PDB file of C-alpha atoms in Angstrom:
ATOM      1  CA  VAL A   1       0.000   0.000   0.000  1.00 72.00           C
ATOM      2  CA  GLY A   2       1.368   3.380  -0.986  1.00 69.00           C
ATOM      3  CA  LEU A   3       4.227   2.151  -3.175  1.00 75.00           C
ATOM      4  CA  GLY A   4       2.458   2.351  -6.526  1.00 71.00           C
ATOM      5  CA  ARG A   5       2.632  -1.370  -7.257  1.00 75.00           C
ATOM      6  CA  TYR A   6      -1.092  -1.795  -7.793  1.00 75.00           C
ATOM      7  CA  GLY A   7      -1.774   1.558  -9.416  1.00 78.00           C
ATOM      8  CA  ASP A   8      -2.161   3.292  -6.057  1.00 77.00           C
ATOM      9  CA  SER A   9      -0.629   6.716  -5.614  1.00 81.00           C
ATOM     10  CA  LEU A  10       2.714   7.059  -3.884  1.00 80.00           C
ATOM     11  CA  ASP A  11       2.194   7.622  -0.179  1.00 78.00           C
ATOM     12  CA  PRO A  12       5.033   6.857   2.246  1.00 78.00           C
ATOM     13  CA  ASP A  13       2.496   6.476   5.068  1.00 80.00           C
ATOM     14  CA  GLY A  14       0.004   4.433   3.059  1.00 81.00           C
ATOM     15  CA  ASP A  15       0.654   1.283   5.050  1.00 86.00           C
ATOM     16  CA  LEU A  16       0.227   3.099   8.365  1.00 91.00           C
ATOM     17  CA  GLU A  17      -3.039   4.618   7.140  1.00 91.00           C
ATOM     18  CA  ALA A  18      -4.290   1.164   6.102  1.00 90.00           C
ATOM     19  CA  ILE A  19      -3.347  -0.273   9.501  1.00 94.00           C
ATOM     20  CA  ALA A  20      -5.138   2.598  11.249  1.00 95.00           C
ATOM     21  CA  ALA A  21      -8.262   1.872   9.178  1.00 94.00           C
ATOM     22  CA  LEU A  22      -8.132  -1.833  10.088  1.00 95.00           C
ATOM     23  CA  LYS A  23      -7.785  -0.959  13.770  1.00 96.00           C
ATOM     24  CA  ARG A  24     -10.641   1.518  13.578  1.00 95.00           C
ATOM     25  CA  VAL A  25     -13.198  -0.754  11.886  1.00 96.00           C
ATOM     26  CA  LEU A  26     -12.470  -3.873  13.934  1.00 96.00           C
ATOM     27  CA  LYS A  27     -14.935  -4.201  16.794  1.00 94.00           C
ATOM     28  CA  SER A  28     -13.884  -4.617  20.394  1.00 94.00           C
ATOM     29  CA  GLY A  29     -12.909  -8.268  20.898  1.00 95.00           C
ATOM     30  CA  GLY A  30     -12.630  -8.782  17.119  1.00 96.00           C
ATOM     31  CA  GLU A  31      -9.838 -10.842  15.600  1.00 97.00           C
ATOM     32  CA  LEU A  32      -7.478  -9.914  12.781  1.00 97.00           C
ATOM     33  CA  LEU A  33      -5.062 -12.007  10.760  1.00 97.00           C
ATOM     34  CA  PHE A  34      -2.264  -9.757   9.492  1.00 97.00           C
ATOM     35  CA  VAL A  35       0.353 -11.247   7.174  1.00 96.00           C
ATOM     36  CA  VAL A  36       3.386  -9.301   5.965  1.00 95.00           C
ATOM     37  CA  PRO A  37       6.977  -9.805   4.849  1.00 95.00           C
ATOM     38  CA  ILE A  38       9.118  -9.936   7.998  1.00 96.00           C
ATOM     39  CA  GLY A  39      12.829  -9.570   8.689  1.00 95.00           C
ATOM     40  CA  LYS A  40      15.246  -6.677   8.532  1.00 94.00           C
ATOM     41  CA  PRO A  41      13.004  -3.653   7.863  1.00 92.00           C
ATOM     42  CA  LYS A  42      13.307  -1.937   4.504  1.00 91.00           C
ATOM     43  CA  ILE A  43      11.319  -0.779   1.502  1.00 84.00           C
ATOM     44  CA  VAL A  44      11.769  -2.481  -1.843  1.00 82.00           C
ATOM     45  CA  PHE A  45      10.441   0.339  -4.003  1.00 73.00           C
ATOM     46  CA  ASN A  46       7.392  -0.373  -6.116  1.00 71.00           C
ATOM     47  CA  ALA A  47       7.172  -3.869  -4.659  1.00 76.00           C
ATOM     48  CA  HIS A  48       6.776  -4.241  -0.911  1.00 83.00           C
ATOM     49  CA  ARG A  49       7.883  -3.343   2.558  1.00 89.00           C
ATOM     50  CA  ILE A  50       9.639  -5.716   4.910  1.00 93.00           C
ATOM     51  CA  TYR A  51       8.746  -5.118   8.555  1.00 95.00           C
ATOM     52  CA  SER A  52      10.430  -6.063  11.795  1.00 97.00           C
ATOM     53  CA  TYR A  53       8.489  -7.988  14.405  1.00 98.00           C
ATOM     54  CA  GLU A  54       8.855  -5.005  16.741  1.00 97.00           C
ATOM     55  CA  GLN A  55       7.343  -2.614  14.174  1.00 96.00           C
ATOM     56  CA  ILE A  56       4.220  -4.731  13.740  1.00 97.00           C
ATOM     57  CA  MET A  57       3.769  -5.140  17.478  1.00 98.00           C
ATOM     58  CA  SER A  58       4.056  -1.377  17.974  1.00 97.00           C
ATOM     59  CA  TYR A  59       1.544  -0.680  15.182  1.00 96.00           C
ATOM     60  CA  PHE A  60      -0.995  -2.943  16.891  1.00 96.00           C
ATOM     61  CA  ASN A  61      -0.764  -1.441  20.355  1.00 93.00           C
ATOM     62  CA  GLY A  62      -4.117  -2.102  22.055  1.00 90.00           C
ATOM     63  CA  PHE A  63      -4.310  -5.598  20.578  1.00 96.00           C
ATOM     64  CA  ASP A  64      -3.347  -8.929  22.124  1.00 97.00           C
ATOM     65  CA  LEU A  65      -1.184 -11.260  20.060  1.00 98.00           C
ATOM     66  CA  LYS A  66      -2.886 -14.656  20.074  1.00 98.00           C
ATOM     67  CA  GLU A  67      -0.317 -16.343  17.871  1.00 98.00           C
ATOM     68  CA  PHE A  68       2.653 -15.550  15.674  1.00 98.00           C
ATOM     69  CA  SER A  69       3.675 -18.006  12.975  1.00 98.00           C
ATOM     70  CA  LEU A  70       6.578 -17.649  10.585  1.00 98.00           C
ATOM     71  CA  ILE A  71       7.360 -18.979   7.149  1.00 97.00           C
ATOM     72  CA  PRO A  72      11.134 -18.485   7.189  1.00 97.00           C
ATOM     73  CA  ASP A  73      13.598 -17.705   4.419  1.00 94.00           C
ATOM     74  CA  ASP A  74      14.541 -21.377   4.188  1.00 93.00           C
ATOM     75  CA  PRO A  75      11.678 -23.176   2.417  1.00 86.00           C
ATOM     76  CA  GLU A  76      12.884 -26.528   3.761  1.00 93.00           C
ATOM     77  CA  VAL A  77      11.896 -25.513   7.299  1.00 92.00           C
ATOM     78  CA  GLY A  78       8.201 -24.970   6.571  1.00 93.00           C
ATOM     79  CA  ILE A  79       5.870 -22.979   8.805  1.00 96.00           C
ATOM     80  CA  ILE A  80       6.937 -22.389  12.411  1.00 96.00           C
ATOM     81  CA  LYS A  81       3.915 -22.069  14.692  1.00 96.00           C
ATOM     82  CA  PHE A  82       4.385 -19.969  17.832  1.00 96.00           C
ATOM     83  CA  ALA A  83       7.598 -18.504  16.432  1.00 97.00           C
ATOM     84  CA  THR A  84       9.697 -16.074  18.443  1.00 97.00           C
ATOM     85  CA  GLN A  85      10.722 -12.503  17.788  1.00 97.00           C
ATOM     86  CA  LYS A  86      14.313 -13.712  17.590  1.00 97.00           C
ATOM     87  CA  SER A  87      13.464 -16.085  14.749  1.00 96.00           C
ATOM     88  CA  ALA A  88      11.573 -13.312  12.928  1.00 97.00           C
ATOM     89  CA  ASP A  89      14.460 -10.888  13.338  1.00 95.00           C
ATOM     90  CA  ALA A  90      16.849 -13.438  11.792  1.00 96.00           C
ATOM     91  CA  GLN A  91      14.977 -13.397   8.454  1.00 96.00           C
ATOM     92  CA  ASN A  92      15.764 -11.409   5.336  1.00 94.00           C
ATOM     93  CA  TYR A  93      12.372 -11.984   3.726  1.00 93.00           C
ATOM     94  CA  GLY A  94      10.202 -14.279   5.776  1.00 95.00           C
ATOM     95  CA  CYS A  95       6.436 -14.276   5.995  1.00 96.00           C
ATOM     96  CA  GLY A  96       5.087 -13.163   9.374  1.00 97.00           C
ATOM     97  CA  CYS A  97       1.574 -14.323  10.255  1.00 98.00           C
ATOM     98  CA  PHE A  98       0.147 -12.340  13.182  1.00 98.00           C
ATOM     99  CA  TRP A  99      -3.161 -13.277  14.806  1.00 98.00           C
ATOM    100  CA  PHE A 100      -4.394 -10.347  16.859  1.00 98.00           C
ATOM    101  CA  ARG A 101      -7.419  -9.777  19.054  1.00 98.00           C
ATOM    102  CA  LYS A 102      -8.565  -6.241  19.746  1.00 96.00           C
ATOM    103  CA  LYS A 103      -8.748  -5.657  23.480  1.00 93.00           C
ATOM    104  CA  VAL A 104     -12.279  -5.468  24.840  1.00 89.00           C
ATOM    105  CA  SER A 105     -13.384  -1.932  25.536  1.00 77.00           C
ATOM    106  CA  ASN A 106     -15.255  -1.228  28.780  1.00 70.00           C
ATOM    107  CA  LEU A 107     -17.311   1.495  27.126  1.00 60.00           C
TER     108      LEU A 107
END
C-alpha cells in the first residue's frame, strides 16, 4: 500500500493509514489475521515493505497477540507455529503471520 505497485498513488504512510483503518473498523474483541513480509526492515520500491516484528507489534498497540507463525527464508523448514521474535528478526524476507485480538473496551 502506498508504493504504486497496484496503481495506487505514492504515499510513504500508506501502510500506516491502512493499519489505522483496520484498527478503527475492527470491533472490540474482534480478531485480525495480518500477514506481511518480515525480517530486517526496509522498503523495496514499487514492490513491498519488509517489517520487523517489533514494528508490527508497535503498530498494533491495544491488541493482544494470540499467535505468531513464521514462514522463514529457508523453504525446507516450513511454517513455524508460535515462532519467536528472535526467529523473525533473523529473516531477510520471511512471511510473518500475526493473529491479533482487539482488546475489549469497557465502554
